[in-house]
């Protein structure tokens, strides 16, 4: 233990506050998971263990439909966002400093600063105009909106990885007769890959989770899992929602774990 | 390890070439590098002219910040010169990227690719040159043998020691058989014992391959023991180029004399000066002959600084300098005597320890005799 210096852990009541925080944070999630295995149709009264609600959720064509849409959207949007974020990260770290670099950095991270509702409304207005002009009502709008929203989440881990990467490695490759493209393909990209996968995972989870923007942008019949679940709340609520949320939770935990492991691995 | 017959002959031919003045491998003319702009501009290299001969072990020696690494990086192609030209094997390399120069680098940090095995690292250059797979494999095997790393061929850099990484880095840079190998303080990360071992290893590799080595170091002992020729640099300029012996025995100016080895400086007055010889009067009044750097013609009556190496002076019954021992430092094989001269100033001399004798104690009055040709006039 260090003798001197400020330690927040020694403030009276710190332990209690910490315990309470974790309790409040995780109790609802634990409750959710527990009641997903409820035999009864109640969210508050325990009626014995059963996988019944997982079965009904799985058999529900509507759930399958929106779940696939969510996964498809998250995969495509995260893929696009990661590609763009990789290019942006390379352009902001592997070039000599240029005028307006800080502004570009702020622009890339804009979705982190601007409230989602503002982005949602803005997208609604622009996309409505485009819809009228072109008559196109497909998934393109959602893909575009999710991609833009996910870029900073993919960008940050990729950039962090690039910044810790030893520049002499790229020099060494160039010195050994690799053209700029070969340097990228044989040295930069393989070493950057954990960062890219981490960025993809994070973007994937964010897209899977987004409600506000989807709500504003989606056309009829384009519900994703979160917006569909939100809609269900207005009707009768059964532990089926718990079951879906639990599966969802597991998927997110898995993705975040992969992200965590990959972003910790040293280059 | 003895090289095979043909390599030996080739090496000797290259060596003889170098010794006889040789063909120029690298020619540097008026090279200047300025970093930054306006008031923040820093001159890293200032009108550098230099010729490195084919097949020689050439060392750039100087303190950190003297421009030696900048010069190396410009030869490699990592930095572009502000002014001046670099020719490698007679060809101007201005505007050519590092991947298009017949030069390979051993980096201070080794810069081995962490995601490749030792063998893959060594074969990288040849793969990028598009050599057939069979040729790459054969060359990698040869290189692994050359640096005695065969058992480690399939290990990643993280799984081998620092000295082994060093060998892999060397093999990787030598595998494409460049015209010139650039070495950027490659031994500085190794401990003393390993460093000595690698110094020998580098000399052996250079002899066996016959490739021109340009070696950057701030370690004067390393430079003296390994090089065919040394260029001493300070503040972006080359102060003197010559064999280790010439640099040590006949330094051109105060910086070179001071940077390499231990040195005594004495103020003297020129009595007579003819060509590269002069006669000077020391503060004690003694008049002695001294050698003079090329191109420097001291004027009779002018004040100059002369330099004497500690081992070029000895205690004697009768000599040019008189003083009192201040301190005697025992070094095993010899003792360093720090003497305060009667005429002012200090003088250090190195005295070999003999069986049964003992060096003068502090406080003893001594007379010092400077060896024949032990005096050298420095550039002002």
Short mmCIF file of N, CA and C in Angstrom, two decimals, chain A residues 95-264:
data_model
loop_
_atom_site.label_atom_id
_atom_site.label_comp_id
_atom_site.label_asym_id
_atom_site.label_seq_id
_atom_site.Cartn_x
_atom_site.Cartn_y
_atom_site.Cartn_z
N UNK A 95 0.24 9.97 -41.96
CA UNK A 95 0.67 11.06 -42.83
C UNK A 95 1.29 12.14 -41.94
N UNK A 96 2.08 13.02 -42.53
CA UNK A 96 2.62 14.11 -41.74
C UNK A 96 1.46 15.03 -41.35
N UNK A 97 1.61 15.73 -40.27
CA UNK A 97 0.53 16.58 -39.76
C UNK A 97 0.10 17.59 -40.81
N UNK A 98 -1.21 17.72 -40.98
CA UNK A 98 -1.70 18.69 -41.95
C UNK A 98 -2.69 19.64 -41.28
N UNK A 99 -2.94 20.75 -41.98
CA UNK A 99 -3.85 21.75 -41.43
C UNK A 99 -5.24 21.16 -41.29
N UNK A 100 -5.91 21.45 -40.20
CA UNK A 100 -7.27 20.98 -40.03
C UNK A 100 -7.37 19.54 -39.56
N UNK A 101 -6.23 18.97 -39.11
CA UNK A 101 -6.25 17.58 -38.66
C UNK A 101 -7.14 17.40 -37.43
N UNK A 102 -7.06 18.36 -36.52
CA UNK A 102 -7.87 18.29 -35.30
C UNK A 102 -9.35 18.37 -35.64
N UNK A 103 -9.68 19.20 -36.64
CA UNK A 103 -11.07 19.35 -37.03
C UNK A 103 -11.59 18.05 -37.64
N UNK A 104 -10.75 17.42 -38.47
CA UNK A 104 -11.15 16.14 -39.06
C UNK A 104 -11.41 15.12 -37.96
N UNK A 105 -10.53 15.12 -36.97
CA UNK A 105 -10.67 14.21 -35.85
C UNK A 105 -12.01 14.43 -35.16
N UNK A 106 -12.37 15.72 -34.96
CA UNK A 106 -13.64 16.04 -34.31
C UNK A 106 -14.81 15.62 -35.19
N UNK A 107 -14.67 15.81 -36.50
CA UNK A 107 -15.76 15.47 -37.42
C UNK A 107 -16.01 13.96 -37.43
N UNK A 108 -14.91 13.18 -37.40
CA UNK A 108 -15.07 11.72 -37.40
C UNK A 108 -15.83 11.28 -36.15
N UNK A 109 -15.51 11.94 -35.04
CA UNK A 109 -16.11 11.54 -33.77
C UNK A 109 -17.42 12.26 -33.46
N UNK A 110 -17.91 12.99 -34.41
CA UNK A 110 -19.13 13.77 -34.22
C UNK A 110 -20.28 12.96 -33.61
N UNK A 111 -20.55 11.74 -34.08
CA UNK A 111 -21.69 11.00 -33.51
C UNK A 111 -21.57 10.77 -32.00
N UNK A 112 -20.33 10.85 -31.46
CA UNK A 112 -20.16 10.66 -30.03
C UNK A 112 -20.61 11.88 -29.25
N UNK A 113 -20.55 13.05 -29.90
CA UNK A 113 -20.84 14.30 -29.18
C UNK A 113 -22.29 14.74 -29.38
N UNK A 114 -22.79 14.56 -30.58
CA UNK A 114 -24.14 15.05 -30.88
C UNK A 114 -25.18 14.07 -30.32
N UNK A 115 -26.21 14.59 -29.62
CA UNK A 115 -27.25 13.70 -29.10
C UNK A 115 -27.89 12.88 -30.23
N UNK A 116 -28.13 11.62 -29.96
CA UNK A 116 -28.67 10.71 -30.97
C UNK A 116 -29.98 11.23 -31.56
N UNK A 117 -30.77 11.85 -30.70
CA UNK A 117 -32.10 12.32 -31.14
C UNK A 117 -31.94 13.38 -32.23
N UNK A 118 -30.89 14.21 -32.11
CA UNK A 118 -30.65 15.26 -33.11
C UNK A 118 -30.28 14.60 -34.44
N UNK A 119 -29.32 13.65 -34.37
CA UNK A 119 -28.94 12.92 -35.56
C UNK A 119 -30.16 12.24 -36.18
N UNK A 120 -30.99 11.64 -35.33
CA UNK A 120 -32.19 10.93 -35.79
C UNK A 120 -33.13 11.84 -36.55
N UNK A 121 -33.43 13.00 -35.96
CA UNK A 121 -34.35 13.94 -36.61
C UNK A 121 -33.75 14.45 -37.92
N UNK A 122 -32.47 14.79 -37.87
CA UNK A 122 -31.80 15.30 -39.07
C UNK A 122 -31.87 14.27 -40.20
N UNK A 123 -31.58 13.01 -39.86
CA UNK A 123 -31.61 11.96 -40.86
C UNK A 123 -33.04 11.78 -41.40
N UNK A 124 -34.02 11.84 -40.50
CA UNK A 124 -35.43 11.70 -40.89
C UNK A 124 -35.79 12.70 -41.98
N UNK A 125 -35.40 13.96 -41.75
CA UNK A 125 -35.76 15.03 -42.69
C UNK A 125 -35.08 14.81 -44.04
N UNK A 126 -33.75 14.54 -44.00
CA UNK A 126 -33.00 14.37 -45.25
C UNK A 126 -33.50 13.14 -46.02
N UNK A 127 -33.66 12.03 -45.30
CA UNK A 127 -34.06 10.79 -45.97
C UNK A 127 -35.48 10.89 -46.52
N UNK A 128 -36.35 11.63 -45.80
CA UNK A 128 -37.71 11.81 -46.29
C UNK A 128 -37.68 12.51 -47.65
N UNK A 129 -36.83 13.53 -47.74
CA UNK A 129 -36.71 14.26 -49.01
C UNK A 129 -36.22 13.34 -50.11
N UNK A 130 -35.21 12.53 -49.78
CA UNK A 130 -34.66 11.62 -50.79
C UNK A 130 -35.69 10.58 -51.21
N UNK A 131 -36.45 10.09 -50.25
CA UNK A 131 -37.48 9.09 -50.55
C UNK A 131 -38.48 9.65 -51.56
N UNK A 132 -38.89 10.88 -51.32
CA UNK A 132 -39.86 11.50 -52.21
C UNK A 132 -39.26 11.65 -53.61
N UNK A 133 -38.02 12.09 -53.65
CA UNK A 133 -37.35 12.33 -54.93
C UNK A 133 -37.13 11.04 -55.73
N UNK A 134 -36.65 10.00 -55.02
CA UNK A 134 -36.22 8.82 -55.74
C UNK A 134 -37.24 7.69 -55.71
N UNK A 135 -38.12 7.70 -54.73
CA UNK A 135 -39.07 6.61 -54.60
C UNK A 135 -38.45 5.35 -54.03
N UNK A 136 -37.16 5.44 -53.56
CA UNK A 136 -36.49 4.27 -52.99
C UNK A 136 -36.82 4.16 -51.51
N UNK A 137 -37.36 2.97 -51.10
CA UNK A 137 -37.75 2.80 -49.71
C UNK A 137 -37.01 1.64 -49.04
N UNK A 138 -35.88 1.22 -49.61
CA UNK A 138 -35.18 0.01 -49.15
C UNK A 138 -34.40 0.19 -47.86
N UNK A 139 -33.55 -0.81 -47.60
CA UNK A 139 -32.75 -0.83 -46.36
C UNK A 139 -31.56 0.12 -46.42
N UNK A 140 -31.31 0.69 -47.60
CA UNK A 140 -30.14 1.56 -47.78
C UNK A 140 -30.05 2.67 -46.75
N UNK A 141 -31.21 3.21 -46.40
CA UNK A 141 -31.19 4.33 -45.44
C UNK A 141 -30.67 3.88 -44.08
N UNK A 142 -31.17 2.71 -43.65
CA UNK A 142 -30.73 2.21 -42.34
C UNK A 142 -29.24 1.88 -42.37
N UNK A 143 -28.80 1.26 -43.47
CA UNK A 143 -27.38 0.91 -43.59
C UNK A 143 -26.53 2.17 -43.49
N UNK A 144 -26.94 3.19 -44.23
CA UNK A 144 -26.20 4.45 -44.25
C UNK A 144 -26.14 5.08 -42.85
N UNK A 145 -27.31 5.16 -42.21
CA UNK A 145 -27.39 5.80 -40.89
C UNK A 145 -26.55 5.04 -39.87
N UNK A 146 -26.67 3.71 -39.85
CA UNK A 146 -25.92 2.90 -38.88
C UNK A 146 -24.42 2.98 -39.15
N UNK A 147 -24.05 2.96 -40.43
CA UNK A 147 -22.63 3.04 -40.78
C UNK A 147 -22.02 4.33 -40.23
N UNK A 148 -22.68 5.45 -40.53
CA UNK A 148 -22.16 6.74 -40.09
C UNK A 148 -22.05 6.78 -38.57
N UNK A 149 -23.07 6.25 -37.92
CA UNK A 149 -23.10 6.29 -36.46
C UNK A 149 -22.01 5.42 -35.85
N UNK A 150 -21.67 4.32 -36.53
CA UNK A 150 -20.71 3.35 -35.97
C UNK A 150 -19.25 3.71 -36.24
N UNK A 151 -18.99 4.62 -37.19
CA UNK A 151 -17.60 4.91 -37.56
C UNK A 151 -16.70 5.27 -36.36
N UNK A 152 -17.11 6.21 -35.49
CA UNK A 152 -16.19 6.54 -34.39
C UNK A 152 -15.89 5.37 -33.48
N UNK A 153 -16.87 4.48 -33.31
CA UNK A 153 -16.64 3.34 -32.41
C UNK A 153 -15.62 2.36 -33.01
N UNK A 154 -15.62 2.26 -34.33
CA UNK A 154 -14.61 1.42 -34.99
C UNK A 154 -13.28 2.17 -35.06
N UNK A 155 -13.34 3.49 -35.24
CA UNK A 155 -12.15 4.32 -35.46
C UNK A 155 -11.23 4.33 -34.24
N UNK A 156 -11.82 4.49 -33.05
CA UNK A 156 -11.00 4.70 -31.86
C UNK A 156 -10.05 3.53 -31.56
N UNK A 157 -10.54 2.27 -31.51
CA UNK A 157 -9.57 1.19 -31.25
C UNK A 157 -8.54 1.01 -32.37
N UNK A 158 -8.93 1.25 -33.60
CA UNK A 158 -7.98 1.09 -34.72
C UNK A 158 -6.88 2.14 -34.62
N UNK A 159 -7.31 3.36 -34.33
CA UNK A 159 -6.34 4.44 -34.19
C UNK A 159 -5.39 4.20 -33.03
N UNK A 160 -5.97 3.73 -31.91
CA UNK A 160 -5.13 3.44 -30.74
C UNK A 160 -4.07 2.40 -31.09
N UNK A 161 -4.45 1.39 -31.84
CA UNK A 161 -3.52 0.33 -32.23
C UNK A 161 -2.42 0.89 -33.15
N UNK A 162 -2.84 1.72 -34.10
CA UNK A 162 -1.88 2.31 -35.04
C UNK A 162 -0.86 3.18 -34.32
N UNK A 163 -1.34 3.89 -33.29
CA UNK A 163 -0.45 4.81 -32.60
C UNK A 163 0.60 4.09 -31.77
N UNK A 164 0.28 2.88 -31.31
CA UNK A 164 1.28 2.16 -30.52
C UNK A 164 2.18 1.31 -31.42
N UNK A 165 1.87 1.24 -32.71
CA UNK A 165 2.65 0.40 -33.61
C UNK A 165 3.99 1.08 -33.91
N UNK A 166 5.06 0.28 -33.91
CA UNK A 166 6.40 0.80 -34.15
C UNK A 166 6.56 1.18 -35.63
N UNK A 167 6.79 2.48 -35.87
CA UNK A 167 6.93 2.96 -37.26
C UNK A 167 8.14 2.37 -37.97
N UNK A 168 9.17 1.98 -37.19
CA UNK A 168 10.37 1.42 -37.83
C UNK A 168 10.05 0.13 -38.56
N UNK A 169 8.99 -0.58 -38.14
CA UNK A 169 8.65 -1.82 -38.83
C UNK A 169 8.30 -1.54 -40.28
N UNK A 170 7.52 -0.47 -40.50
CA UNK A 170 7.15 -0.11 -41.87
C UNK A 170 8.37 0.38 -42.64
N UNK A 171 9.25 1.12 -41.93
CA UNK A 171 10.50 1.55 -42.55
C UNK A 171 11.33 0.35 -42.98
N UNK A 172 11.42 -0.63 -42.06
CA UNK A 172 12.22 -1.83 -42.35
C UNK A 172 11.68 -2.55 -43.58
N UNK A 173 10.36 -2.63 -43.68
CA UNK A 173 9.76 -3.31 -44.84
C UNK A 173 10.10 -2.56 -46.13
N UNK A 174 9.99 -1.23 -46.08
CA UNK A 174 10.31 -0.43 -47.26
C UNK A 174 11.78 -0.58 -47.62
N UNK A 175 12.63 -0.64 -46.59
CA UNK A 175 14.06 -0.81 -46.80
C UNK A 175 14.35 -2.15 -47.48
N UNK A 176 13.50 -3.16 -47.18
CA UNK A 176 13.67 -4.48 -47.78
C UNK A 176 12.83 -4.62 -49.05
N UNK A 177 12.75 -3.56 -49.81
CA UNK A 177 12.22 -3.56 -51.18
C UNK A 177 10.71 -3.71 -51.30
N UNK A 178 9.96 -3.52 -50.20
CA UNK A 178 8.50 -3.57 -50.31
C UNK A 178 8.00 -2.22 -50.82
N UNK A 179 7.09 -2.28 -51.83
CA UNK A 179 6.47 -1.05 -52.31
C UNK A 179 5.49 -0.57 -51.24
N UNK A 180 5.03 0.69 -51.32
CA UNK A 180 4.11 1.18 -50.28
C UNK A 180 2.91 0.25 -50.08
N UNK A 181 2.35 -0.28 -51.16
CA UNK A 181 1.21 -1.17 -51.03
C UNK A 181 1.62 -2.49 -50.35
N UNK A 182 2.81 -3.01 -50.72
CA UNK A 182 3.29 -4.25 -50.08
C UNK A 182 3.57 -4.04 -48.59
N UNK A 183 4.07 -2.85 -48.25
CA UNK A 183 4.31 -2.54 -46.84
C UNK A 183 2.99 -2.64 -46.08
N UNK A 184 1.95 -2.06 -46.66
CA UNK A 184 0.64 -2.08 -46.00
C UNK A 184 0.12 -3.51 -45.87
N UNK A 185 0.22 -4.27 -46.95
CA UNK A 185 -0.38 -5.60 -46.98
C UNK A 185 0.39 -6.60 -46.10
N UNK A 186 1.74 -6.50 -46.10
CA UNK A 186 2.51 -7.53 -45.39
C UNK A 186 2.86 -7.15 -43.95
N UNK A 187 2.86 -5.85 -43.64
CA UNK A 187 3.27 -5.46 -42.29
C UNK A 187 2.16 -4.71 -41.54
N UNK A 188 1.71 -3.58 -42.12
CA UNK A 188 0.74 -2.76 -41.40
C UNK A 188 -0.56 -3.51 -41.12
N UNK A 189 -1.14 -4.08 -42.17
CA UNK A 189 -2.45 -4.72 -42.02
C UNK A 189 -2.43 -5.91 -41.05
N UNK A 190 -1.48 -6.85 -41.19
CA UNK A 190 -1.48 -7.96 -40.23
C UNK A 190 -1.33 -7.51 -38.78
N UNK A 191 -0.51 -6.47 -38.56
CA UNK A 191 -0.30 -6.01 -37.19
C UNK A 191 -1.50 -5.21 -36.69
N UNK A 192 -2.24 -4.65 -37.64
CA UNK A 192 -3.39 -3.83 -37.28
C UNK A 192 -4.64 -4.67 -37.06
N UNK A 193 -4.60 -5.92 -37.56
CA UNK A 193 -5.80 -6.75 -37.59
C UNK A 193 -6.53 -6.87 -36.25
N UNK A 194 -5.83 -7.10 -35.13
CA UNK A 194 -6.56 -7.16 -33.86
C UNK A 194 -7.37 -5.89 -33.61
N UNK A 195 -6.79 -4.74 -33.93
CA UNK A 195 -7.49 -3.47 -33.77
C UNK A 195 -8.70 -3.39 -34.67
N UNK A 196 -8.57 -3.89 -35.90
CA UNK A 196 -9.67 -3.86 -36.85
C UNK A 196 -10.81 -4.76 -36.37
N UNK A 197 -10.47 -5.96 -35.92
CA UNK A 197 -11.51 -6.88 -35.42
C UNK A 197 -12.19 -6.28 -34.19
N UNK A 198 -11.38 -5.70 -33.30
CA UNK A 198 -11.94 -5.06 -32.11
C UNK A 198 -12.89 -3.95 -32.50
N UNK A 199 -12.47 -3.12 -33.46
CA UNK A 199 -13.32 -2.03 -33.93
C UNK A 199 -14.61 -2.56 -34.53
N UNK A 200 -14.51 -3.64 -35.28
CA UNK A 200 -15.70 -4.24 -35.89
C UNK A 200 -16.68 -4.73 -34.82
N UNK A 201 -16.13 -5.41 -33.81
CA UNK A 201 -16.98 -5.95 -32.74
C UNK A 201 -17.74 -4.83 -32.02
N UNK A 202 -17.01 -3.76 -31.73
CA UNK A 202 -17.63 -2.64 -31.02
C UNK A 202 -18.71 -2.01 -31.89
N UNK A 203 -18.41 -1.78 -33.15
CA UNK A 203 -19.38 -1.20 -34.08
C UNK A 203 -20.60 -2.11 -34.21
N UNK A 204 -20.36 -3.41 -34.25
CA UNK A 204 -21.42 -4.41 -34.38
C UNK A 204 -22.39 -4.30 -33.19
N UNK A 205 -21.84 -4.25 -31.99
CA UNK A 205 -22.68 -4.17 -30.79
C UNK A 205 -23.47 -2.86 -30.77
N UNK A 206 -22.79 -1.78 -31.16
CA UNK A 206 -23.46 -0.47 -31.16
C UNK A 206 -24.63 -0.47 -32.14
N UNK A 207 -24.41 -1.01 -33.32
CA UNK A 207 -25.48 -1.06 -34.32
C UNK A 207 -26.63 -1.93 -33.83
N UNK A 208 -26.30 -3.06 -33.24
CA UNK A 208 -27.30 -4.00 -32.74
C UNK A 208 -28.19 -3.34 -31.70
N UNK A 209 -27.64 -2.36 -31.02
CA UNK A 209 -28.24 -1.77 -29.84
C UNK A 209 -29.03 -0.49 -30.12
N UNK A 210 -28.76 0.11 -31.29
CA UNK A 210 -29.30 1.44 -31.56
C UNK A 210 -30.82 1.43 -31.74
N UNK A 211 -31.50 2.23 -30.94
CA UNK A 211 -32.97 2.32 -31.04
C UNK A 211 -33.39 3.64 -31.66
N UNK A 212 -32.87 4.74 -31.11
CA UNK A 212 -33.36 6.07 -31.46
C UNK A 212 -33.23 6.32 -32.97
N UNK A 213 -32.01 6.13 -33.48
CA UNK A 213 -31.79 6.44 -34.89
C UNK A 213 -32.61 5.51 -35.79
N UNK A 214 -32.65 4.22 -35.43
CA UNK A 214 -33.43 3.27 -36.23
C UNK A 214 -34.90 3.68 -36.27
N UNK A 215 -35.40 4.08 -35.11
CA UNK A 215 -36.81 4.48 -34.98
C UNK A 215 -37.15 5.62 -35.95
N UNK A 216 -36.25 6.56 -36.10
CA UNK A 216 -36.50 7.71 -36.97
C UNK A 216 -36.31 7.38 -38.45
N UNK A 217 -35.41 6.45 -38.74
CA UNK A 217 -35.02 6.23 -40.13
C UNK A 217 -35.83 5.12 -40.79
N UNK A 218 -36.25 4.11 -40.02
CA UNK A 218 -36.87 2.91 -40.61
C UNK A 218 -38.18 3.24 -41.32
N UNK A 219 -38.41 2.48 -42.41
CA UNK A 219 -39.69 2.56 -43.10
C UNK A 219 -40.58 1.45 -42.54
N UNK A 220 -41.82 1.38 -43.01
CA UNK A 220 -42.74 0.34 -42.55
C UNK A 220 -42.14 -1.04 -42.84
N UNK A 221 -42.26 -1.96 -41.86
CA UNK A 221 -41.75 -3.31 -42.06
C UNK A 221 -40.25 -3.42 -41.96
N UNK A 222 -39.56 -2.39 -41.42
CA UNK A 222 -38.11 -2.45 -41.27
C UNK A 222 -37.70 -2.45 -39.80
N UNK A 223 -38.57 -3.00 -38.95
CA UNK A 223 -38.24 -3.06 -37.54
C UNK A 223 -36.99 -3.89 -37.31
N UNK A 224 -36.11 -3.41 -36.42
CA UNK A 224 -35.01 -4.24 -35.94
C UNK A 224 -35.45 -4.81 -34.60
N UNK A 225 -34.66 -5.70 -34.06
CA UNK A 225 -35.03 -6.34 -32.80
C UNK A 225 -35.33 -5.32 -31.69
N UNK A 226 -34.45 -4.34 -31.46
CA UNK A 226 -34.75 -3.38 -30.38
C UNK A 226 -36.04 -2.58 -30.62
N UNK A 227 -36.27 -2.10 -31.84
CA UNK A 227 -37.49 -1.29 -32.06
C UNK A 227 -38.73 -2.18 -31.98
N UNK A 228 -38.62 -3.44 -32.42
CA UNK A 228 -39.75 -4.36 -32.31
C UNK A 228 -40.10 -4.63 -30.85
N UNK A 229 -39.03 -4.82 -30.01
CA UNK A 229 -39.25 -5.07 -28.59
C UNK A 229 -39.91 -3.88 -27.93
N UNK A 230 -39.48 -2.70 -28.33
CA UNK A 230 -40.07 -1.48 -27.80
C UNK A 230 -41.56 -1.44 -28.13
N UNK A 231 -41.88 -1.82 -29.36
CA UNK A 231 -43.28 -1.86 -29.79
C UNK A 231 -44.10 -2.86 -28.98
N UNK A 232 -43.49 -4.00 -28.64
CA UNK A 232 -44.19 -5.04 -27.89
C UNK A 232 -44.62 -4.58 -26.51
N UNK A 233 -43.83 -3.62 -25.95
CA UNK A 233 -44.13 -3.17 -24.59
C UNK A 233 -45.52 -2.56 -24.49
N UNK A 234 -46.01 -2.06 -25.63
CA UNK A 234 -47.33 -1.45 -25.60
C UNK A 234 -48.42 -2.53 -25.52
N UNK A 235 -48.06 -3.75 -25.89
CA UNK A 235 -49.03 -4.83 -25.78
C UNK A 235 -48.76 -5.64 -24.51
N UNK A 236 -49.25 -6.88 -24.53
CA UNK A 236 -49.04 -7.71 -23.36
C UNK A 236 -47.58 -8.15 -23.28
N UNK A 237 -47.00 -8.02 -22.12
CA UNK A 237 -45.60 -8.40 -21.96
C UNK A 237 -45.49 -9.77 -21.32
N UNK A 238 -44.73 -10.68 -21.97
CA UNK A 238 -44.50 -12.02 -21.41
C UNK A 238 -43.01 -12.24 -21.27
N UNK A 239 -42.58 -13.26 -20.55
CA UNK A 239 -41.15 -13.56 -20.43
C UNK A 239 -40.50 -13.88 -21.77
N UNK A 240 -41.28 -13.93 -22.84
CA UNK A 240 -40.68 -14.12 -24.16
C UNK A 240 -39.69 -13.01 -24.44
N UNK A 241 -40.08 -11.76 -24.06
CA UNK A 241 -39.15 -10.62 -24.25
C UNK A 241 -37.88 -10.83 -23.44
N UNK A 242 -38.03 -11.36 -22.21
CA UNK A 242 -36.85 -11.65 -21.39
C UNK A 242 -35.92 -12.60 -22.11
N UNK A 243 -36.52 -13.63 -22.70
CA UNK A 243 -35.72 -14.64 -23.38
C UNK A 243 -34.94 -14.02 -24.54
N UNK A 244 -35.64 -13.20 -25.33
CA UNK A 244 -34.98 -12.54 -26.47
C UNK A 244 -33.86 -11.64 -25.96
N UNK A 245 -34.17 -10.84 -24.91
CA UNK A 245 -33.17 -9.92 -24.36
C UNK A 245 -31.96 -10.68 -23.84
N UNK A 246 -32.20 -11.85 -23.24
CA UNK A 246 -31.09 -12.64 -22.70
C UNK A 246 -30.16 -13.12 -23.82
N UNK A 247 -30.77 -13.62 -24.91
CA UNK A 247 -29.96 -14.07 -26.04
C UNK A 247 -29.14 -12.90 -26.58
N UNK A 248 -29.82 -11.78 -26.69
CA UNK A 248 -29.22 -10.53 -27.14
C UNK A 248 -28.02 -10.15 -26.26
N UNK A 249 -28.26 -10.24 -24.95
CA UNK A 249 -27.23 -9.90 -23.97
C UNK A 249 -26.01 -10.79 -24.15
N UNK A 250 -26.25 -12.08 -24.30
CA UNK A 250 -25.14 -13.03 -24.47
C UNK A 250 -24.31 -12.68 -25.71
N UNK A 251 -25.02 -12.34 -26.77
CA UNK A 251 -24.35 -11.98 -28.02
C UNK A 251 -23.45 -10.75 -27.81
N UNK A 252 -24.00 -9.75 -27.11
CA UNK A 252 -23.23 -8.52 -26.86
C UNK A 252 -22.03 -8.81 -25.98
N UNK A 253 -22.24 -9.61 -24.92
CA UNK A 253 -21.15 -9.94 -24.00
C UNK A 253 -20.04 -10.64 -24.77
N UNK A 254 -20.43 -11.54 -25.65
CA UNK A 254 -19.45 -12.26 -26.45
C UNK A 254 -18.63 -11.29 -27.30
N UNK A 255 -19.34 -10.39 -27.98
CA UNK A 255 -18.66 -9.43 -28.87
C UNK A 255 -17.73 -8.52 -28.07
N UNK A 256 -18.22 -8.05 -26.92
CA UNK A 256 -17.42 -7.14 -26.10
C UNK A 256 -16.20 -7.87 -25.54
N UNK A 257 -16.38 -9.15 -25.19
CA UNK A 257 -15.25 -9.93 -24.68
C UNK A 257 -14.17 -10.08 -25.75
N UNK A 258 -14.61 -10.39 -26.96
CA UNK A 258 -13.65 -10.50 -28.07
C UNK A 258 -12.93 -9.17 -28.26
N UNK A 259 -13.70 -8.08 -28.21
CA UNK A 259 -13.11 -6.75 -28.36
C UNK A 259 -12.04 -6.52 -27.28
N UNK A 260 -12.41 -6.87 -26.04
CA UNK A 260 -11.53 -6.63 -24.92
C UNK A 260 -10.22 -7.42 -25.05
N UNK A 261 -10.36 -8.70 -25.39
CA UNK A 261 -9.18 -9.55 -25.51
C UNK A 261 -8.27 -9.04 -26.62
N UNK A 262 -8.88 -8.68 -27.76
CA UNK A 262 -8.07 -8.25 -28.90
C UNK A 262 -7.41 -6.91 -28.67
N UNK A 263 -8.10 -6.01 -27.97
CA UNK A 263 -7.50 -4.69 -27.80
C UNK A 263 -6.43 -4.71 -26.73
N UNK A 264 -6.38 -5.77 -25.92
CA UNK A 264 -5.34 -5.86 -24.90
C UNK A 264 -4.07 -6.51 -25.43
#
